[in-house]
PDB file of C-alpha atoms in Angstrom:
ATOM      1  CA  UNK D 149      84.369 -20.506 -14.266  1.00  0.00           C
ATOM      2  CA  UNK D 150      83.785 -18.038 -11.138  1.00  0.00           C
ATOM      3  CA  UNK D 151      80.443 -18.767  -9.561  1.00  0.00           C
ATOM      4  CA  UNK D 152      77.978 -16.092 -10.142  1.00  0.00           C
ATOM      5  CA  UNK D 153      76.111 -15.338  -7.047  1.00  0.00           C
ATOM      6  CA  UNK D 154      72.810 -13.084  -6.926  1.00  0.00           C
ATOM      7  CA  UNK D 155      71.861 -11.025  -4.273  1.00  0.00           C
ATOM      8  CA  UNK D 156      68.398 -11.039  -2.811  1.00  0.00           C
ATOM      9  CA  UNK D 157      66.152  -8.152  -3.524  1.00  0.00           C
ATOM     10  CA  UNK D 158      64.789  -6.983  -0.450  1.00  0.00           C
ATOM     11  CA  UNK D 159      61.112  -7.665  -0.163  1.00  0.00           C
ATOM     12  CA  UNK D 160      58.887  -4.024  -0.311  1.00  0.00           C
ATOM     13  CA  UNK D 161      57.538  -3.571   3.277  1.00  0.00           C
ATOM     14  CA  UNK D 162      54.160  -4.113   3.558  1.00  0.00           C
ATOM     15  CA  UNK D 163      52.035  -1.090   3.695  1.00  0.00           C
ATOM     16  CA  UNK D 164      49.652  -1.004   6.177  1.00  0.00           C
ATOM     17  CA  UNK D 165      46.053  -0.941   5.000  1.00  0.00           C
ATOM     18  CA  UNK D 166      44.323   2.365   5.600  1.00  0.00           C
ATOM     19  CA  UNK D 167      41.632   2.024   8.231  1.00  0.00           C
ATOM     20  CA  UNK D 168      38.301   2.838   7.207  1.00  0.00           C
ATOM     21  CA  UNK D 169      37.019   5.862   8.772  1.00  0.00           C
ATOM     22  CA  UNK D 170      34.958   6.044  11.680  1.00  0.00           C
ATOM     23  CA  UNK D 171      31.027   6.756  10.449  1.00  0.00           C
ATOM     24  CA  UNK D 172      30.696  10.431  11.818  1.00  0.00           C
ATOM     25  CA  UNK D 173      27.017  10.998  12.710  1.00  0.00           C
ATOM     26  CA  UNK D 174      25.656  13.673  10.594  1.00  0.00           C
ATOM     27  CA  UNK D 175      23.580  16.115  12.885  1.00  0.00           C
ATOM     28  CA  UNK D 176      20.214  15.948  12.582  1.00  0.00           C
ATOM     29  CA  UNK D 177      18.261  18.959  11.175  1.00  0.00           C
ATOM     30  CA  UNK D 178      16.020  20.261  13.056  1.00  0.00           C
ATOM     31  CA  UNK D 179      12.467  19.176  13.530  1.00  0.00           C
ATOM     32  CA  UNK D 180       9.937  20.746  11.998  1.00  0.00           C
ATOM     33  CA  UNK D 181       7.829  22.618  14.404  1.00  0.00           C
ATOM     34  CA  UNK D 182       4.566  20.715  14.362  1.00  0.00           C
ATOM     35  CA  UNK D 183       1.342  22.427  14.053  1.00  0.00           C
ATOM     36  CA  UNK D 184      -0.934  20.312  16.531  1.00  0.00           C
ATOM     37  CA  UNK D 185       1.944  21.808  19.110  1.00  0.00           C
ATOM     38  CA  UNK D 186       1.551  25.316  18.524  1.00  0.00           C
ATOM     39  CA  UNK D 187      -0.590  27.394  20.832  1.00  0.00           C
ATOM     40  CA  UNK D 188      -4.390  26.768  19.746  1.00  0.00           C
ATOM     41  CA  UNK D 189      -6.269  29.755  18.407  1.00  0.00           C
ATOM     42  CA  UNK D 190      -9.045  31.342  21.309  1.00  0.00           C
ATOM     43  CA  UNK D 191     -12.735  31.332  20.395  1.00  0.00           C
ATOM     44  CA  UNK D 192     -11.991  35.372  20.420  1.00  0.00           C
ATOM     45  CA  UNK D 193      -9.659  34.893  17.950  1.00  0.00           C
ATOM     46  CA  UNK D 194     -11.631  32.900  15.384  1.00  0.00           C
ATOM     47  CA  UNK D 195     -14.094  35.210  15.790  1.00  0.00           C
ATOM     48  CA  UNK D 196     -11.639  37.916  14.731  1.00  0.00           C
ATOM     49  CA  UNK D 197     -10.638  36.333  11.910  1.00  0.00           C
ATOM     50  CA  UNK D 198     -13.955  35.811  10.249  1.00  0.00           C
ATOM     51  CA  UNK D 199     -15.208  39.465  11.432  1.00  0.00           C
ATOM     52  CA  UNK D 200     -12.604  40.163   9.503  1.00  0.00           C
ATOM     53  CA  UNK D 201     -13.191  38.397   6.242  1.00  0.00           C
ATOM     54  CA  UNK D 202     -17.246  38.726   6.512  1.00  0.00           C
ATOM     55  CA  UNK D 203     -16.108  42.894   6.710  1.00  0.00           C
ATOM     56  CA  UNK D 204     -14.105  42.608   3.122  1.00  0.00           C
ATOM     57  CA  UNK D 205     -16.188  40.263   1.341  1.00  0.00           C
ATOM     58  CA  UNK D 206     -19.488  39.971   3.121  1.00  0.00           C
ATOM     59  CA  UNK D 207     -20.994  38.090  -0.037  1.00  0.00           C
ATOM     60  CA  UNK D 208     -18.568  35.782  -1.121  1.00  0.00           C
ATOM     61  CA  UNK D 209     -19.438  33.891  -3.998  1.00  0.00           C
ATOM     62  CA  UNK D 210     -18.128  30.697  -5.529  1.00  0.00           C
ATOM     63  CA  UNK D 211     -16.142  30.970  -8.629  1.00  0.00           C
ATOM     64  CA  UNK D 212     -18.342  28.306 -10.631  1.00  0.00           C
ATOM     65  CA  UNK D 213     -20.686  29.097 -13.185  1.00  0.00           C
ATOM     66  CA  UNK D 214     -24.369  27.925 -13.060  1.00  0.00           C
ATOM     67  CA  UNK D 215     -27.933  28.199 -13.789  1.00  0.00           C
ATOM     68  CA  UNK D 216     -29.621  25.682 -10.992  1.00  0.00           C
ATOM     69  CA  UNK D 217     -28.609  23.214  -8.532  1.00  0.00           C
ATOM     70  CA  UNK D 218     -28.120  20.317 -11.588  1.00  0.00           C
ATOM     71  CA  UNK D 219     -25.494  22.913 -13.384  1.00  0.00           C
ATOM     72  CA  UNK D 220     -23.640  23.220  -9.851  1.00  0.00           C
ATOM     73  CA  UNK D 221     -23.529  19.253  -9.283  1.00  0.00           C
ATOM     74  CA  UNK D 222     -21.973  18.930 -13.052  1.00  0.00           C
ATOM     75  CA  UNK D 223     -19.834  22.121 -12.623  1.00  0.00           C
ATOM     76  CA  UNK D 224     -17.847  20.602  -9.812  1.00  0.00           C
ATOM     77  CA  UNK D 225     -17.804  17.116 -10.866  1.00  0.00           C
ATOM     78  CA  UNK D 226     -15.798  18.683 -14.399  1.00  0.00           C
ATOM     79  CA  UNK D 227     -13.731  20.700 -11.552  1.00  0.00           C
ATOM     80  CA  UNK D 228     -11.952  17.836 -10.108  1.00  0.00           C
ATOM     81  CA  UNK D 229      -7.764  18.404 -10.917  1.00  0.00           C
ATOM     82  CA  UNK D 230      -9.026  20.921 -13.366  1.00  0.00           C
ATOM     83  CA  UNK D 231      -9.663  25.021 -12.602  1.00  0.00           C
ATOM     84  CA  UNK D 232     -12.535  27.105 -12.119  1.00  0.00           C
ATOM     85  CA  UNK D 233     -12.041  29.410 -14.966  1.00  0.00           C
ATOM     86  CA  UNK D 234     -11.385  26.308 -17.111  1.00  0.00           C
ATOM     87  CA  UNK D 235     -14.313  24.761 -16.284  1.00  0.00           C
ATOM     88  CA  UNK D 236     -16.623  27.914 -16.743  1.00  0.00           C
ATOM     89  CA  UNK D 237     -14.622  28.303 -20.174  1.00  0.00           C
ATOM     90  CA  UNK D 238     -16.379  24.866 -21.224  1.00  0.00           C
ATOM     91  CA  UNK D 239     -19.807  25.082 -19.570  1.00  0.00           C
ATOM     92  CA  UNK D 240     -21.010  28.155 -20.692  1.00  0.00           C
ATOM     93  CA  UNK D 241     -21.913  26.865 -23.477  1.00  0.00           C
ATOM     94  CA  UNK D 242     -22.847  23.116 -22.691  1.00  0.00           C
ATOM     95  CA  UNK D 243     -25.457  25.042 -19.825  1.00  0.00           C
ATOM     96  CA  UNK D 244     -27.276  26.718 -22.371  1.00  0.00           C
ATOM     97  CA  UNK D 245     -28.057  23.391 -24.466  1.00  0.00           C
ATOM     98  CA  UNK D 246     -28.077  20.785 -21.274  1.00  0.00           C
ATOM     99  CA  UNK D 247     -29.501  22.345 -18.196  1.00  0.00           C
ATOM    100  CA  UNK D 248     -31.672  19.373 -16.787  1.00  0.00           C
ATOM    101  CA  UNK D 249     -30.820  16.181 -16.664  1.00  0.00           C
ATOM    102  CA  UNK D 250     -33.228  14.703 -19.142  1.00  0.00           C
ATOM    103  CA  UNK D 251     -31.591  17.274 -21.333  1.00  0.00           C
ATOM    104  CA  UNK D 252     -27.992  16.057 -20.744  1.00  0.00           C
ATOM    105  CA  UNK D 253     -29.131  12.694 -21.637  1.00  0.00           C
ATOM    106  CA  UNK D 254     -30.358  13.555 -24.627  1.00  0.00           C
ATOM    107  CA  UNK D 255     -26.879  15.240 -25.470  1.00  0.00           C
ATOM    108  CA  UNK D 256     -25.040  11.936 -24.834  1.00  0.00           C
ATOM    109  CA  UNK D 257     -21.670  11.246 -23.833  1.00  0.00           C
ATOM    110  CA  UNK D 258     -20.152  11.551 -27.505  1.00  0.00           C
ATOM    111  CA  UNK D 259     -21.384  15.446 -27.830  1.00  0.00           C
ATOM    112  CA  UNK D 260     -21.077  16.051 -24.190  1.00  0.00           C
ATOM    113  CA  UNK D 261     -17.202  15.018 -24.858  1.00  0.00           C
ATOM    114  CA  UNK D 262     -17.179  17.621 -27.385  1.00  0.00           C
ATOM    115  CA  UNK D 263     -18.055  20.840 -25.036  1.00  0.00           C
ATOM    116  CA  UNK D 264     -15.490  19.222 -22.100  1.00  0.00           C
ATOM    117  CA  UNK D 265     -12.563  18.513 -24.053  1.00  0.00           C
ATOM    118  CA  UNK D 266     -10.488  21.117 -22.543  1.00  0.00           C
ATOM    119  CA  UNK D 267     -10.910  19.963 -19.063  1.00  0.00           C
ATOM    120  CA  UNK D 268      -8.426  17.179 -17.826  1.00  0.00           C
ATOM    121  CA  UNK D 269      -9.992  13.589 -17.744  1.00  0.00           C
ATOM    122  CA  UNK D 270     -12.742  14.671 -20.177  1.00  0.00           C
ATOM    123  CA  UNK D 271     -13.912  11.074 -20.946  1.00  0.00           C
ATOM    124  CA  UNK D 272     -14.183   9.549 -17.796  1.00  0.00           C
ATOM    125  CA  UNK D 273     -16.198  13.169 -16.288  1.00  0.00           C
ATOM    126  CA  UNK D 274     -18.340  12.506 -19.591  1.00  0.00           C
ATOM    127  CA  UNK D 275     -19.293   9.143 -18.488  1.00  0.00           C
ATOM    128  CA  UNK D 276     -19.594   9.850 -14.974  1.00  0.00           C
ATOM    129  CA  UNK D 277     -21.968  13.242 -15.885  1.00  0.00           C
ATOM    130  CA  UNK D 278     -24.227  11.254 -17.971  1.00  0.00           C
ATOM    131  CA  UNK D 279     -24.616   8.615 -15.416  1.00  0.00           C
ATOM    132  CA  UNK D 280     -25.147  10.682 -12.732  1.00  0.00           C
ATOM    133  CA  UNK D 281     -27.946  12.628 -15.263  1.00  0.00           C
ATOM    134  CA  UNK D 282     -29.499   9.079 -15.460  1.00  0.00           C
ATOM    135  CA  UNK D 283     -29.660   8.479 -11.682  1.00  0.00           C
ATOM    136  CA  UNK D 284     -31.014  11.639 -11.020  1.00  0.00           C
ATOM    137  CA  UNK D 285     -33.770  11.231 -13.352  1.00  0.00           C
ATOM    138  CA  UNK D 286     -34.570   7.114 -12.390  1.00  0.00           C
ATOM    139  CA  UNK D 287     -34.017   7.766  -8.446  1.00  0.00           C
ATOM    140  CA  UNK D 288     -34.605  11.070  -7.266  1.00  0.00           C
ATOM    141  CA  UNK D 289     -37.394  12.395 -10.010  1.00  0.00           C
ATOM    142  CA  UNK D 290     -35.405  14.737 -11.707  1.00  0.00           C
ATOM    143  CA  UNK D 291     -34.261  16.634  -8.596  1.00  0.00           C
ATOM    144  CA  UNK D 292     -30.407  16.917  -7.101  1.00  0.00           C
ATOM    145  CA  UNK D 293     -30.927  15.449  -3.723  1.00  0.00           C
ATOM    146  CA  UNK D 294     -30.706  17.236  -0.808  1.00  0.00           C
ATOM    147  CA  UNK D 295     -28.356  15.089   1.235  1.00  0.00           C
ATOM    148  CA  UNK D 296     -24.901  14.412   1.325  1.00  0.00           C
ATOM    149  CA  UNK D 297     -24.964  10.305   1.058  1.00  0.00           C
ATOM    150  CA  UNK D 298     -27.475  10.543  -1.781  1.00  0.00           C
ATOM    151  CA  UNK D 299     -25.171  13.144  -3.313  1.00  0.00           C
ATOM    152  CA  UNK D 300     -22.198  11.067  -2.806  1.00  0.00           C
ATOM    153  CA  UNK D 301     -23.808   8.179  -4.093  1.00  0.00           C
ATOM    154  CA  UNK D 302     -23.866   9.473  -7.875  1.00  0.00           C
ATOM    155  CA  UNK D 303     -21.155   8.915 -10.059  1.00  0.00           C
ATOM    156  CA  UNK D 304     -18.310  11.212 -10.025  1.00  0.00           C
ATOM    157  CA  UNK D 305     -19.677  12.719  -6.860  1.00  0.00           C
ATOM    158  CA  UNK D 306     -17.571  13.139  -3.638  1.00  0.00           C
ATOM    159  CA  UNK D 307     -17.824  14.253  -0.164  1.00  0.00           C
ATOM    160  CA  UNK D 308     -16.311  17.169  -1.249  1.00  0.00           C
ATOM    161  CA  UNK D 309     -18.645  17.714  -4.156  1.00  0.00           C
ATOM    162  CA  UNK D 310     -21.998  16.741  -1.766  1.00  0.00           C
ATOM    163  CA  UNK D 311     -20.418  19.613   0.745  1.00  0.00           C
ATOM    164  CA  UNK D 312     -20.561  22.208  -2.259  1.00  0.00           C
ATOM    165  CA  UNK D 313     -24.052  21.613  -3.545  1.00  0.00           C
ATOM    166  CA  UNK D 314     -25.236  21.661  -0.066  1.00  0.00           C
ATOM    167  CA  UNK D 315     -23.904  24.688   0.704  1.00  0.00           C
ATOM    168  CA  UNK D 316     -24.131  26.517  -2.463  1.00  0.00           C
ATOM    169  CA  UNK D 317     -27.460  25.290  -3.948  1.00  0.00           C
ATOM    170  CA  UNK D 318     -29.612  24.478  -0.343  1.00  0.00           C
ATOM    171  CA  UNK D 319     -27.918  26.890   2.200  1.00  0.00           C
ATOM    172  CA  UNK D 320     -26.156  24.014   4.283  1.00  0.00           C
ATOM    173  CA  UNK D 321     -23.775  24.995   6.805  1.00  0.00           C
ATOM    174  CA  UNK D 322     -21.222  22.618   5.020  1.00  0.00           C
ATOM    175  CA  UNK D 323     -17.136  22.924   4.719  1.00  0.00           C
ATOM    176  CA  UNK D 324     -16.171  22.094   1.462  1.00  0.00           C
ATOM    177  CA  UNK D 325     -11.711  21.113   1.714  1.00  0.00           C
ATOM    178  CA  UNK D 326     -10.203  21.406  -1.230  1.00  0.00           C
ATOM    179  CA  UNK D 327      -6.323  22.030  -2.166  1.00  0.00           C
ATOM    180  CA  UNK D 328      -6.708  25.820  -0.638  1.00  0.00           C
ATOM    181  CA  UNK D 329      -8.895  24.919   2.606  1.00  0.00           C
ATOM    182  CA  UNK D 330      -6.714  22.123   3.641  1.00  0.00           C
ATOM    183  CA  UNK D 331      -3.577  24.111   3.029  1.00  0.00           C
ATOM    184  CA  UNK D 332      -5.316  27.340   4.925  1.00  0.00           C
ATOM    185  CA  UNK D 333      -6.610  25.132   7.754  1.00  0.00           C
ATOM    186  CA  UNK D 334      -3.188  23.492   8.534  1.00  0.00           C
ATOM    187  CA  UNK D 335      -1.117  26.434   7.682  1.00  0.00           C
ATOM    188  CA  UNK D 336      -2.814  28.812  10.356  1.00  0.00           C
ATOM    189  CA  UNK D 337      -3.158  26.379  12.719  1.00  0.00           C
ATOM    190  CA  UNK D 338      -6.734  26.910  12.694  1.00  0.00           C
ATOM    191  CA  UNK D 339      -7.671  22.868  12.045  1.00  0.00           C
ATOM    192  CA  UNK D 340      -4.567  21.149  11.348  1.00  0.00           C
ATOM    193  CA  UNK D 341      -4.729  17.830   9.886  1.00  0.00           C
ATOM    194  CA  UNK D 342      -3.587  15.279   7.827  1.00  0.00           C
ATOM    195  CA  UNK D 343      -6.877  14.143   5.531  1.00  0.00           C
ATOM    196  CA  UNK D 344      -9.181  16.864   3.624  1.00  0.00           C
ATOM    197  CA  UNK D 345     -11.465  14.975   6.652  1.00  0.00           C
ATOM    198  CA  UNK D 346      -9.550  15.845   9.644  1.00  0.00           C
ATOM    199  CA  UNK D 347      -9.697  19.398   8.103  1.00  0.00           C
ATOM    200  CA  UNK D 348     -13.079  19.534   7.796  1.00  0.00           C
ATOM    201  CA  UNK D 349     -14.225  18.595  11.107  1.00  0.00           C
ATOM    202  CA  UNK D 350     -11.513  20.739  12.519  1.00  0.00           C
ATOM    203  CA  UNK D 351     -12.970  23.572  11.247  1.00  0.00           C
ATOM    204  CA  UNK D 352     -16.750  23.082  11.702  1.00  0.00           C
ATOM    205  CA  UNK D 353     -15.805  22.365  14.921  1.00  0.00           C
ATOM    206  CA  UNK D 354     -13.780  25.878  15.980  1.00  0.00           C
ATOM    207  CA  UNK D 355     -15.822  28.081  13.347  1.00  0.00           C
ATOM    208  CA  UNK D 356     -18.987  29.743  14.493  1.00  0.00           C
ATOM    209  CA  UNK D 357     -22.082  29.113  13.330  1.00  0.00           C
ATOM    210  CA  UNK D 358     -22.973  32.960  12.184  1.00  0.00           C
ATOM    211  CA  UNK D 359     -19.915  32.509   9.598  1.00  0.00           C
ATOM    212  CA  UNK D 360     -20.427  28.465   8.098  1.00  0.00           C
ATOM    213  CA  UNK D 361     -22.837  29.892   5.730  1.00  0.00           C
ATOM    214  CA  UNK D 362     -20.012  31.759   4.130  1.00  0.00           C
ATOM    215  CA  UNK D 363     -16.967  30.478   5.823  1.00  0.00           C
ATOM    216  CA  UNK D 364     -15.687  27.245   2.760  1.00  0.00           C
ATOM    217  CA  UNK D 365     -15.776  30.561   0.260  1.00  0.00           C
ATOM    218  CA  UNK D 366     -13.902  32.650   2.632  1.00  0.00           C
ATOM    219  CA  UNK D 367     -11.286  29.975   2.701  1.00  0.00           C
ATOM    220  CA  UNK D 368     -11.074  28.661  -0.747  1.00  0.00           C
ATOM    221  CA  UNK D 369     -10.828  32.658  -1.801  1.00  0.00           C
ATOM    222  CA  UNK D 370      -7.995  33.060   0.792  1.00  0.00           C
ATOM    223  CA  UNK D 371      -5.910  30.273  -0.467  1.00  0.00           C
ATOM    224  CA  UNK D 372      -6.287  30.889  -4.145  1.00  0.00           C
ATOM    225  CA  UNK D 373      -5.181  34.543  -3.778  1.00  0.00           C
ATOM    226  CA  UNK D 374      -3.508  35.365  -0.603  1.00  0.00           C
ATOM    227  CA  UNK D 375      -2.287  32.100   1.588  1.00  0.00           C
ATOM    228  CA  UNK D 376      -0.046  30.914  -1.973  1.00  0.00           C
ATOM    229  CA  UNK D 377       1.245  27.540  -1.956  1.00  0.00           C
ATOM    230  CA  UNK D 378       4.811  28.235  -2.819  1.00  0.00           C
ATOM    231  CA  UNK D 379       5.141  31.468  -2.072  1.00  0.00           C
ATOM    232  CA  UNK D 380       2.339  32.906   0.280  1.00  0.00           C
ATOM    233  CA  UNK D 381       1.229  36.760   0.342  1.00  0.00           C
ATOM    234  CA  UNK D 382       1.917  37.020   4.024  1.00  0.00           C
ATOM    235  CA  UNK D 383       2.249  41.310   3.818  1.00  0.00           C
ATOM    236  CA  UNK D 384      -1.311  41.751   2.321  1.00  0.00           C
ATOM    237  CA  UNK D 385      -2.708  38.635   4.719  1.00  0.00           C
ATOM    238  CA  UNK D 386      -6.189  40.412   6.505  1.00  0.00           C
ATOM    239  CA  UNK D 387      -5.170  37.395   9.255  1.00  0.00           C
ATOM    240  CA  UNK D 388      -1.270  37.757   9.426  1.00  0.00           C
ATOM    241  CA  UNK D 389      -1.081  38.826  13.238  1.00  0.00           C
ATOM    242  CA  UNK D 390      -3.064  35.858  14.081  1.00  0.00           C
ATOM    243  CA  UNK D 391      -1.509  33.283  11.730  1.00  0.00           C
ATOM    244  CA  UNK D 392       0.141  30.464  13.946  1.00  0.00           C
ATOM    245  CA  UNK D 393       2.312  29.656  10.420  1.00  0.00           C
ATOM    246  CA  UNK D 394       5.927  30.125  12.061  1.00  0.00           C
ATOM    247  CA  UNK D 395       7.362  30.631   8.381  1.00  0.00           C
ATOM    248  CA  UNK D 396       5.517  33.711   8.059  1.00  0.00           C
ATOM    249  CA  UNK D 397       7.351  36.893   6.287  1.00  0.00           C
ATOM    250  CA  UNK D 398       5.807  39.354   7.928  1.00  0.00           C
TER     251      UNK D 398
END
């Protein structure tokens, strides 16, 4: 029987593994100019600026309904993460049952619930309102008090809410940062910074004193109407040759 022979099957070459590709370092974008590094406004120029919103609204009022300075504390205690015109919606009628706070205590929390249950975090402001009612009455006889610790020291009361009251209900030359003031002061360059704080100081610092009366309004108006978050009204802007924002339009 003839001897079968089989021939070898020739081995595949190897294929050489494919080398990993070198990292390629993306570019890095840009840095963001920083505000703190852009030319600081002149005492002229701050001047300017408030000449020029004192000239188109030499009254300016704020947008929150009330009767006395008791309405104004509870008015922008309700306003925190909620609107203005919300706020008023609900108080106008609350005010004209619970204008003191003896009177707000004898509302209660359950009814008081009832006028503010439109406005975000109704139940906890509820609470806080009544307490701060109680306090009032107990430790300061019935009056708001007339400084900003006391103020802060009632519940649902801030720094923020102390600055209002003084300003609004005493005539304190207070600044008052909320979303609009601290986007206005660090979008302008007038007091960059990064707390509602740093703000503040910043701009009771550079602002004159003939404008503080007035000047928290004139910035809180400018914000809400003109200096838009997303998308900012830069060809109607009273300030837009002076702005220091380097993504102005105009």
């Amino acid at each position: 029987m003839a001897k079968i022979t089989r021939k070898p099957v020739p081995r595949k070459a190897a294929v050489p593994k494919k080398r990993a590709k070198a990292a390629v370092a993306k570019p890095k974008a840009p840095a963001k100019k920083s505000l703190k590094a852009v030319k600081p406004w002149t005492p002229a120029e701050i001047h300017e600026v408030f000449s020029r919103f004192r000239k188109a609204n030499p009254e300016p009022k704020g947008e929150l309904e009330h009767v006395n300075p008791f309405t104004l504390l509870v008015a922008v205690v309700l306003s925190a993460q909620a609107t203005d015109a919300g706020v008023n919606k609900a108080t106008r009628a609350l005010f004209e049952v619970a204008d003191t706070p003896q009177k707000m205590l004898d509302l209660g929390e359950e009814s008081l619930r009832e006028y503010i249950k439109t406005i975000g975090l109704y139940r906890t402001k509820a609470r806080n309102v009544i307490a701060l009612s109680a306090k009032v009455l107990s430790e300061f006889g019935g009056e708001v008090p007339r400084t900003r610790a006391e103020i802060e020291s009632l519940p649902g009361a801030g720094r923020k809410t102390a600055n209002v009251v003084l300003n609004m209900a005493f005539g304190e030359h207070t600044m008052a940062v909320d979303t609009h003031v601290f986007r206005v002061g660090n979008r302008t360059g007038l007091a960059p910074g990064k707390t509602p704080l740093d703000v503040e100081l910043g701009l009771e610092k550079v602002i004159p004193a003939e404008f503080m009366l007035h000047a928290h309004h004139w910035l809180i108006l400018h914000g809400r109407y003109t200096c838009l978050a997303r998308k900012p009204r830069c060809e109607v802007c009273l300030i837009n040759d002076l702005c220091r924002w380097p993504e102005k339009t105009v």
